[in-house]
Coordinates of C-alpha atoms in Angstrom, one line a residue:
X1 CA -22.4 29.7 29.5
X2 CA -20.9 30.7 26.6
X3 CA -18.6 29.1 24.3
X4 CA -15.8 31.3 22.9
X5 CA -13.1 29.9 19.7
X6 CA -10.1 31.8 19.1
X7 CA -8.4 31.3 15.5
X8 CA -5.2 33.2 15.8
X9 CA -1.5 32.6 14.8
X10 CA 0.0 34.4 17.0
X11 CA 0.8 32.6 20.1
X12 CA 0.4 35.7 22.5
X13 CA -2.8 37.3 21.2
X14 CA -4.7 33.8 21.8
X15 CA -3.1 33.5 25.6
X16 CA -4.0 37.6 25.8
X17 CA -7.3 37.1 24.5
X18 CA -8.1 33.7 26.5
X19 CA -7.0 35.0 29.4
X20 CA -9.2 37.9 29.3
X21 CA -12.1 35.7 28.3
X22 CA -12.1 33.1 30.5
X23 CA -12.1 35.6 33.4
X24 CA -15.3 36.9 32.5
X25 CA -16.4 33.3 32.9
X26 CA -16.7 32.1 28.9
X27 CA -15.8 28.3 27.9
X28 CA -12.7 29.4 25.2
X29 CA -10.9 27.0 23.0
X30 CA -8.2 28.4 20.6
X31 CA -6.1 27.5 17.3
X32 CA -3.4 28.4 15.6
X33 CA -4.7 28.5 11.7
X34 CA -8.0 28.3 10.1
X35 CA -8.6 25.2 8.7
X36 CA -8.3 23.6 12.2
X37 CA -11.0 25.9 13.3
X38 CA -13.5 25.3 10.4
X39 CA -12.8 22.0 11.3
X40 CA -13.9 22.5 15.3
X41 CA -16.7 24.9 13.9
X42 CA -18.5 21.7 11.8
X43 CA -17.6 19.7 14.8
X44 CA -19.2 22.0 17.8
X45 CA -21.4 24.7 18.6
X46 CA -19.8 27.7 19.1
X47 CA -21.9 30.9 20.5
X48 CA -18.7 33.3 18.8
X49 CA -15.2 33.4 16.7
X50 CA -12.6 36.2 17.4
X51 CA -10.8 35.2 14.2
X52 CA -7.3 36.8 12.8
X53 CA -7.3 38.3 8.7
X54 CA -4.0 38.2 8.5
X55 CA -2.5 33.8 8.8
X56 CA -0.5 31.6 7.1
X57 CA -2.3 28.3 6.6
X58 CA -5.5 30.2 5.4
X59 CA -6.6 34.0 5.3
X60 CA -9.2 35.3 8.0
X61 CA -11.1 36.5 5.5
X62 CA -11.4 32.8 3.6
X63 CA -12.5 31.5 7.6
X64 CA -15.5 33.8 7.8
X65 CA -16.8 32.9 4.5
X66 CA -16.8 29.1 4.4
X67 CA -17.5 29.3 8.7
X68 CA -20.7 31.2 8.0
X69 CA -21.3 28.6 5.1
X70 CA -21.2 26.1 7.8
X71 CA -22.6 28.2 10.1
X72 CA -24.7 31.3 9.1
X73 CA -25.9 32.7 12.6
X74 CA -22.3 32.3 14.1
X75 CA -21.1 35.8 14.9
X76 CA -17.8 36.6 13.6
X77 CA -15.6 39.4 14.8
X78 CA -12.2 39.7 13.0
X79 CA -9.2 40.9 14.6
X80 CA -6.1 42.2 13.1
X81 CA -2.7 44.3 13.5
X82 CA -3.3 45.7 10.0
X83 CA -6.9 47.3 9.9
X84 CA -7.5 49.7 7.8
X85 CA -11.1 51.1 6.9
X86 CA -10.8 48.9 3.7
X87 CA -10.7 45.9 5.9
X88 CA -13.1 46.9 8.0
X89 CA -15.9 47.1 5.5
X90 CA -14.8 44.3 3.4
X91 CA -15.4 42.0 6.4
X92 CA -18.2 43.7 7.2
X93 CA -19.7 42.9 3.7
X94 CA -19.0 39.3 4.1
X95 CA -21.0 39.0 6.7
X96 CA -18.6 40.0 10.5
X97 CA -20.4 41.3 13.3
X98 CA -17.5 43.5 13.9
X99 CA -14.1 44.3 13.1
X100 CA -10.7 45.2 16.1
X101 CA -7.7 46.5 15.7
X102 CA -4.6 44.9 17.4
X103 CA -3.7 45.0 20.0
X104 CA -7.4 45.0 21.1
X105 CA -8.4 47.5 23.7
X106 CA -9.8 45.5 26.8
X107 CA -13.1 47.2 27.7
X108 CA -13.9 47.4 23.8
X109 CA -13.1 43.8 23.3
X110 CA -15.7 42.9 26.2
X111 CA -18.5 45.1 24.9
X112 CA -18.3 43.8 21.3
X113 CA -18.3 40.1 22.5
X114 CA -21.1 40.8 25.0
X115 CA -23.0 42.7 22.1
X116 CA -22.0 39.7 19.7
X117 CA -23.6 37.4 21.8
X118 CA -26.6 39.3 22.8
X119 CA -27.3 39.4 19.1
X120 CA -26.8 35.7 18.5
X121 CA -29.3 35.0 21.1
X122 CA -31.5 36.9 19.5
X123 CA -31.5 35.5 16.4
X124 CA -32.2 32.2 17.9
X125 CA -35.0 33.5 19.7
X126 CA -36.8 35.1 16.3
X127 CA -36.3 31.9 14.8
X128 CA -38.1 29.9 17.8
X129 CA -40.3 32.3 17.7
X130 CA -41.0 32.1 14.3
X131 CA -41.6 29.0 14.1
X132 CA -44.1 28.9 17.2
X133 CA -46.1 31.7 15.5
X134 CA -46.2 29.6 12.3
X135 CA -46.4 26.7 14.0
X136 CA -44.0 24.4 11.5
X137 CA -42.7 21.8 13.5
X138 CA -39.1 20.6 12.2
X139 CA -39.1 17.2 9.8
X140 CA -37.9 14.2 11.8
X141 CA -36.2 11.9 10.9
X142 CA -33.2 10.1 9.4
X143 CA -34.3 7.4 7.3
X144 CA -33.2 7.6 3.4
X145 CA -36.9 8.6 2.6
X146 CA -36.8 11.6 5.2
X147 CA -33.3 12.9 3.4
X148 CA -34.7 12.7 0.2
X149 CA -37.7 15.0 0.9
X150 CA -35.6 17.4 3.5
X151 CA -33.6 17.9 0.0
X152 CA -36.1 18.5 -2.1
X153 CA -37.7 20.9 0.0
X154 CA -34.8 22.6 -0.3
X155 CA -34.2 22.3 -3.7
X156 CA -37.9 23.2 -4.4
X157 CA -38.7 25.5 -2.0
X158 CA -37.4 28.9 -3.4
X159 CA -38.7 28.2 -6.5
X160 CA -42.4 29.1 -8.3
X161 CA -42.9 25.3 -8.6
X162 CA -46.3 23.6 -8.0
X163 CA -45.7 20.5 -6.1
X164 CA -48.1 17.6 -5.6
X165 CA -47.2 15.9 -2.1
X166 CA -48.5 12.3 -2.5
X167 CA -48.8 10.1 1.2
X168 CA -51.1 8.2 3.8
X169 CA -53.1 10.2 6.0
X170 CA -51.5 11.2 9.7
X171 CA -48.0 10.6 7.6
X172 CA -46.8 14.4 7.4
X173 CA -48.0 16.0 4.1
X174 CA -49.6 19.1 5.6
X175 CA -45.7 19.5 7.3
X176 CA -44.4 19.4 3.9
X177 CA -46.2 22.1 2.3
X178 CA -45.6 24.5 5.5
X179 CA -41.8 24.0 4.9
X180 CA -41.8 24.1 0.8
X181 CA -43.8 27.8 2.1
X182 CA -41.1 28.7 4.5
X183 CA -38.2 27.4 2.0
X184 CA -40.0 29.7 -0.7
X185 CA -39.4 33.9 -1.5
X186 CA -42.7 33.5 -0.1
X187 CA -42.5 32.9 3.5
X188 CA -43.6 36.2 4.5
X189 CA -46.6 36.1 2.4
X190 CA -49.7 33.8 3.9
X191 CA -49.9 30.3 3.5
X192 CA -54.0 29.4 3.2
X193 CA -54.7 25.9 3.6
X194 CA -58.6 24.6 1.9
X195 CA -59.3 20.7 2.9
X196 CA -61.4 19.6 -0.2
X197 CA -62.4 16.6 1.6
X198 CA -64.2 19.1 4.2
X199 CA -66.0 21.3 1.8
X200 CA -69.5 20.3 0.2
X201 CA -69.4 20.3 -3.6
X202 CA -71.9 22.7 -3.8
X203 CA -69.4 24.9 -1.8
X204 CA -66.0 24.5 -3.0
X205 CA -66.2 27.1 -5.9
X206 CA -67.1 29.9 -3.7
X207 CA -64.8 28.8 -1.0
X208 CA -61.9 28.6 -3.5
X209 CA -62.7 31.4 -5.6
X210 CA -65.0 33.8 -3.7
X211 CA -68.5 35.3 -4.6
X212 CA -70.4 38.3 -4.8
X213 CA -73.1 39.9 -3.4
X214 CA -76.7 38.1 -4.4
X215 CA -74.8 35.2 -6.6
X216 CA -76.9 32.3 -4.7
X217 CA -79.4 32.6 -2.1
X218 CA -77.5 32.3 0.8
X219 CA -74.9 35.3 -0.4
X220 CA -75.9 38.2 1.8
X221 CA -72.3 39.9 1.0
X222 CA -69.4 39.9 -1.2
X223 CA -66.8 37.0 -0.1
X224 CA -63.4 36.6 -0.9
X225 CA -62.2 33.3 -1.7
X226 CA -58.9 31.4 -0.5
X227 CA -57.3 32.1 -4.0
X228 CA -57.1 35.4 -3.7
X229 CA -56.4 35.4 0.4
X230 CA -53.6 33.8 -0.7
X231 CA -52.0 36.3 -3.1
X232 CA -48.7 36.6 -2.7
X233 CA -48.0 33.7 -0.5
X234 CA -48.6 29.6 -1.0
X235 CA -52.7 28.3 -1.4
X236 CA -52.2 24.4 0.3
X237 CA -55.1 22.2 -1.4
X238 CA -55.3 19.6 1.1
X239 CA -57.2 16.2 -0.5
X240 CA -57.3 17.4 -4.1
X241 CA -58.2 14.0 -5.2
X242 CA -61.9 14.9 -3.3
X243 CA -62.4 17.8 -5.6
X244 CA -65.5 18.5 -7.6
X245 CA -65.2 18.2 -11.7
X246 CA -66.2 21.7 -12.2
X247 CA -64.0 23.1 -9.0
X248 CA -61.4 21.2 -10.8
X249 CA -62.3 22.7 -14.1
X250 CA -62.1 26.4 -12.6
X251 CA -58.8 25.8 -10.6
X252 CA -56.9 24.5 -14.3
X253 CA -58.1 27.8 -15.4
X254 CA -56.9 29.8 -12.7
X255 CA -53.3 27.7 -12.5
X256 CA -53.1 28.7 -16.5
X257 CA -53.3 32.1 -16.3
X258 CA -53.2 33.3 -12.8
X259 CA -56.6 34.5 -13.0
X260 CA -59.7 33.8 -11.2
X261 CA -63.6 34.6 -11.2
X262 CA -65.8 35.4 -8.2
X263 CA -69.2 33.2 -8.3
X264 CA -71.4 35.1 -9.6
X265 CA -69.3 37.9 -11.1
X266 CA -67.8 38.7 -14.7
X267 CA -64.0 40.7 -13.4
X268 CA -61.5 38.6 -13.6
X269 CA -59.1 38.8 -10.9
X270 CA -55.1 38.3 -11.3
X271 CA -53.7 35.9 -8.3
X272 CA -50.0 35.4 -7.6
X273 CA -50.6 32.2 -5.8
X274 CA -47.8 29.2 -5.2
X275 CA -50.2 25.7 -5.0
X276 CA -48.8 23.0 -3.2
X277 CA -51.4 20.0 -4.0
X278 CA -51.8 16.9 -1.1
X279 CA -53.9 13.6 -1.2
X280 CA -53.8 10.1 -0.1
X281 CA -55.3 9.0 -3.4
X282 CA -53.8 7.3 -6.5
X283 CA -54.5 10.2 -8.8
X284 CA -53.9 8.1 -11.8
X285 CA -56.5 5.6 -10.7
X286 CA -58.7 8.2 -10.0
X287 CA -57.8 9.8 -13.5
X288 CA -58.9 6.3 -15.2
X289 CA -62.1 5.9 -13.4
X290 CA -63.0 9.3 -14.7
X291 CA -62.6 11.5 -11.5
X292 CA -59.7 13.5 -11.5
X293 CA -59.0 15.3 -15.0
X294 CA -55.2 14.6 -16.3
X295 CA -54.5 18.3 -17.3
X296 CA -54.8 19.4 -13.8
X297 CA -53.2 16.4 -12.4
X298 CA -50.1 17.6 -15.2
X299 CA -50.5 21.4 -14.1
X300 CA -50.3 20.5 -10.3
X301 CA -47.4 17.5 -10.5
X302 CA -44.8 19.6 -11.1
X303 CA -42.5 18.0 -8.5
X304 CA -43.6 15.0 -7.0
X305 CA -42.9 14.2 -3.2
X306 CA -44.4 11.2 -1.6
X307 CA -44.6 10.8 2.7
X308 CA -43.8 7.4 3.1
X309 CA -45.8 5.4 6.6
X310 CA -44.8 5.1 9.4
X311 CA -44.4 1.8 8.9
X312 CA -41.1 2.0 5.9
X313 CA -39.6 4.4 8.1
X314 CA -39.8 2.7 12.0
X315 CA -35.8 3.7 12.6
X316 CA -37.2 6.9 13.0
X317 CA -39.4 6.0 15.7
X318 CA -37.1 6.5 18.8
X319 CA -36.2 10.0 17.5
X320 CA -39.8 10.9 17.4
X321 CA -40.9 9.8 20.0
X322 CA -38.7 11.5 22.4
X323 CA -39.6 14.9 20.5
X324 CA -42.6 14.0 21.4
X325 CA -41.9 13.4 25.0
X326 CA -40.2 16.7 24.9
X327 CA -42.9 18.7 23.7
X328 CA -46.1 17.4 25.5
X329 CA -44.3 17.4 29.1
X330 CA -43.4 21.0 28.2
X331 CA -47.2 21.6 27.5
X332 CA -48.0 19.9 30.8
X333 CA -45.7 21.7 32.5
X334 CA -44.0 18.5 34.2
X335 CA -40.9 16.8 33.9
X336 CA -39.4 14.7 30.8
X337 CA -40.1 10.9 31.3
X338 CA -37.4 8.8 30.3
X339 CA -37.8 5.8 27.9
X340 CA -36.6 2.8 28.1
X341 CA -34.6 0.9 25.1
X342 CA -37.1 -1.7 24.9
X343 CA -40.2 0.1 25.1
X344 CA -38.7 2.4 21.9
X345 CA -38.6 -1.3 20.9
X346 CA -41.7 -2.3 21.2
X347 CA -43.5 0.9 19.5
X348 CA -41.4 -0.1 16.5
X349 CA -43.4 -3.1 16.7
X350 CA -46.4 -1.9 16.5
X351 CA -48.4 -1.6 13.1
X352 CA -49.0 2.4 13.3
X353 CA -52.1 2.3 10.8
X354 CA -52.3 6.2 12.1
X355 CA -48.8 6.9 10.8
X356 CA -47.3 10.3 13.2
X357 CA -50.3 11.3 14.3
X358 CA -51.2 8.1 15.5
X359 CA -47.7 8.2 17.4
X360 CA -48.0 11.4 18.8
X361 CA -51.2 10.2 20.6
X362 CA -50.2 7.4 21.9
X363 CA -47.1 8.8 23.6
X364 CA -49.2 11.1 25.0
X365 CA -51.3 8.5 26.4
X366 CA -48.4 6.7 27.3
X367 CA -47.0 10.1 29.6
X368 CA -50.4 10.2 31.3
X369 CA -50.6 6.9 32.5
X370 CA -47.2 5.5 33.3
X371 CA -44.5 5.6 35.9
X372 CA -41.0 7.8 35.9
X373 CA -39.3 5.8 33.0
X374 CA -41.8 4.3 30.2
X375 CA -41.0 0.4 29.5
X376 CA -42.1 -1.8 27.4
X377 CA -44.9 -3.1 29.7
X378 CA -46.4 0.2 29.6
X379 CA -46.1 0.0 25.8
X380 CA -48.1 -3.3 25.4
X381 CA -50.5 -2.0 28.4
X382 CA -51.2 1.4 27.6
X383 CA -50.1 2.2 23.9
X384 CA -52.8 0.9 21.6
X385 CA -56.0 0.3 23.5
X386 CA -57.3 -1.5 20.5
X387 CA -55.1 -3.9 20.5
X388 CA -55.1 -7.5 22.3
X389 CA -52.5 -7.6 25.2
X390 CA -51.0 -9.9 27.2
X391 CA -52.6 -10.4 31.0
X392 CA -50.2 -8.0 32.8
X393 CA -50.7 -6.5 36.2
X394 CA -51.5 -3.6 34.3
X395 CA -53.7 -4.6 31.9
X396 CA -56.0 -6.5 34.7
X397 CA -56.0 -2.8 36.0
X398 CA -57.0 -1.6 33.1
X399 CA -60.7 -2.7 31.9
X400 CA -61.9 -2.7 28.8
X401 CA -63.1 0.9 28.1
X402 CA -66.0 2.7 26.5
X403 CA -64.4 5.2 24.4
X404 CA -68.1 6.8 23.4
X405 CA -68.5 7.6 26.9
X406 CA -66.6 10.7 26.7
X407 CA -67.9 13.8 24.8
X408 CA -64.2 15.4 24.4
X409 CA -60.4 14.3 25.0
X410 CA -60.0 16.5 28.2
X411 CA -63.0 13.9 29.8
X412 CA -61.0 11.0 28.8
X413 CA -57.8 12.3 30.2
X414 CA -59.6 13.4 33.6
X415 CA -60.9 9.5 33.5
X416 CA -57.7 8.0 32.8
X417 CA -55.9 10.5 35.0
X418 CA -58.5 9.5 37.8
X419 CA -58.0 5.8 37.2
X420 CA -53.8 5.8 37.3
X421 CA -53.9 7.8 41.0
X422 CA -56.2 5.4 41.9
X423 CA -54.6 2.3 40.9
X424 CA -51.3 3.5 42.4
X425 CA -52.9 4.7 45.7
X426 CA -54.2 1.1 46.0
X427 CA -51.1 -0.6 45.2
X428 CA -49.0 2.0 47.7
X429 CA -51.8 1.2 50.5
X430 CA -52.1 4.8 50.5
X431 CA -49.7 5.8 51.1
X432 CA -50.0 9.4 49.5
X433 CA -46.0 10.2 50.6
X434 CA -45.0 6.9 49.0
X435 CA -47.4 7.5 46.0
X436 CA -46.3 10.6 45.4
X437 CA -42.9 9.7 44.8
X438 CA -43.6 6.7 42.8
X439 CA -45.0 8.8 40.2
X440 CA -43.0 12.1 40.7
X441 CA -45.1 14.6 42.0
X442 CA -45.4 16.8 44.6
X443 CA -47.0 15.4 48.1
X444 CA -49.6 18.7 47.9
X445 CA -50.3 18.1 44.1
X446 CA -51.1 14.8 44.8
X447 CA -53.8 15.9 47.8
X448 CA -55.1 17.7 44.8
X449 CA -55.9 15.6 42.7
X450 CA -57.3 13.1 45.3
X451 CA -59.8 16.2 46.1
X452 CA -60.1 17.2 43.2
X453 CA -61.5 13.5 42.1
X454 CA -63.5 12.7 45.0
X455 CA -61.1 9.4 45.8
X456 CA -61.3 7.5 48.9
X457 CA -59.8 4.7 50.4
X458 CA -62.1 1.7 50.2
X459 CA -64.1 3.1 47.5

């Protein structure tokens, strides 16, 4: 449902207009000057403001500006006894979905605020959307260290600047390039990511930089190389410290003066390309053992951002992990399990060698194979199969497992998922009605999985 402020002085207008409102079923909260309602709009979220130009405390016109500072998508539409065309577009300019006259007619007033908040939905949506299609998940996190980079990003991101993003591995640096991308003038340009780590040296040259036709014996047509894919938009070299001397060699050139030459041809190209560096090296010691040159590690370290571990940032754990929850139930199309306190507790505890990526698997293992709420039990039981636990019920249910016997992740989860019904089957007598409550699902999904995995009592 949505929810409606009203910034008006005039006592009558905001009973007119709430009345009206609240009959077409919308929450509505009013005030009587503006700098109360900049202070309820930084407080709440509001889906639209019918606010008055002409006030005492503060002028309409000052309320839409610093409201839409606070809060650019919030739809505006002013209202005042005085409009003139003047006004009109002058609020228009500063950013109002619409402008009425006083004293508003009744059907107008209903279509604009419908069509006000049609087209704040709507702008939600793209920017969902958006983000699905680019697939940039939001940074997490409220520790100092998370702060710091959410600022720079900001700060950085609509510049030209190369950035080199400096962090363990599973600890967020890919994350950090996709938002400096979509921070940047650049956003609707392509962001091309090349894992130097994953390329064979012999390789990396043409992969970064193309070739043509009959360069090497294995270069049956002209290719185009990920330097010049990425023209106009962000090139993300992912473990730069694993690079090649001569691929490093080629990429100072091409960082110098934009310019870049296929393998095995003599055109040189021009490339408007933003690089944002990453590696979980100490480019300085590689620079002193003689395998990372210091004019490119100068030409790439522009800015400096460094993902701290999991490990200095553990207060962020609980909010993680319930975004987590969020988004793998949502994949699974089932319910969001609860957590408890201690279990959050007892991740915190844990030594997270795998930093975020680390986490996000084990809370998905942990959503598999436990109960309604999660507890701390399940943590110590379930969370980190590698690790010694105490003798739980649990754990005795739980053998010892050969990892290598499964070919893929979707075997292991059948196995697990297999195991769990049958542990709970067993403990409920089978009692499938029973069973099926005890870990929330439906009586016929639960006959369908026993099918499904050949289980039978006695077995």
């Amino acid at each position: 449902m949505a929810k409606i402020l009203i910034i008006d002085d005039e006592r009558s207008i905001r009973s007119t207009l709430r009345e009206i409102l609240e009959y077409e079923d919308y929450i509505v909260e009013d005030v009587d000057n503006g700098v109360d309602g900049l202070e309820l709009i930084q407080k709440n979220d509001y889906d639209l403001v019918l606010c008055d130009i002409k006030m005492n405390r503060m002028d309409g016109m000052e309320v839409l500006t610093e409201g839409l500072a606070i809060k650019p998508d919030l739809p505006f539409i002013m209202i005042s006894g005085h409009g003139t065309v003047e006004t009109a577009v002058e609020a228009s300019k500063k950013g109002a979905f619409d402008f009425i006259s006083k004293p508003p007619d009744l059907n107008r007033l209903l279509i604009t605020v419908r069509n006000a908040l049609d087209r704040g939905s709507l702008v939600v949506e793209a920017k969902v959307l958006k983000r699905k299609v680019s697939k940039v998940r939001p940074i997490l996190g409220e520790s100092q260290a998370i702060l710091k980079i959410k600022e720079t990003i900001e700060r950085v991101g609509p510049t030209d600047a190369r950035v080199l993003v400096t962090g363990a591995n599973g600890s967020g640096k890919e994350l950090v390039a996709r938002w400096l991308h979509e921070k940047s003038n650049r956003s609707n340009g392509p962001i091309i990511e090349v894992n130097c780590a994953a390329i064979p040296s012999e390789l990396i040259e043409s992969e970064l930089f193309g070739h043509e036709k009959g360069s090497f014996t294995s270069a049956i047509k002209q290719r185009i190389g990920k330097f010049e894919s990425a023209n106009g938009g962000t090139l993300f070299l992912d473990e730069i410290g694993d690079m090649s001397q001569s691929a490093q060699a080629k990429v100072l050139r091409a960082l110098q003066e934009s310019k870049i030459t296929r393998v095995g041809g003599e055109k040189e190209i021009d490339v408007d390309v933003r690089v944002v560096a990453a590696t979980n090296k100490d480019l300085l010691k590689e620079i002193e053992a003689g395998n990372f040159r210091m004019d490119l590690y100068h030409r790439l370290s522009v800015i400096l951002i460094h993902v701290p571990p999991l490990t200095e940032r553990r207060d962020d754990i609980g909010l993680l992990t319930q975004s987590f929850l969020d988004e793998i139930c949502n994949e699974y199309g089932m319910p969001v399990k609860k957590i408890s306190d201690a279990a959050i507790d007892a991740l915190k505890a844990l030594p997270w060698t795998g930093n975020i990526r680390e986490l996000r698997n084990m809370v998905e293992r942990l959503i598999i194979l436990s109960d309604k709420i999660i507890t701390d039990n399940d943590v110590k039981a379930f969370a980190n199969p590698s690790a010694p636990v105490t003798a739980t019920a649990a754990a005795a249910a739980t053998p010892q497992t050969d990892f290598d016997q499964f070919t893929n992740f979707q075997e292991y989860k059948d196995y697990a998922e297999r195991e769990y019904i049958k542990f709970k089957l067993e403990k409920n007598n089978w009692n499938v009605s029973k069973t099926a409550d005890d870990i929330d699902i439906q009586r016929s999904h639960l006959y369908s999985k026993i099918e499904k995995f050949g289980l039978k009592r006695g077995e």
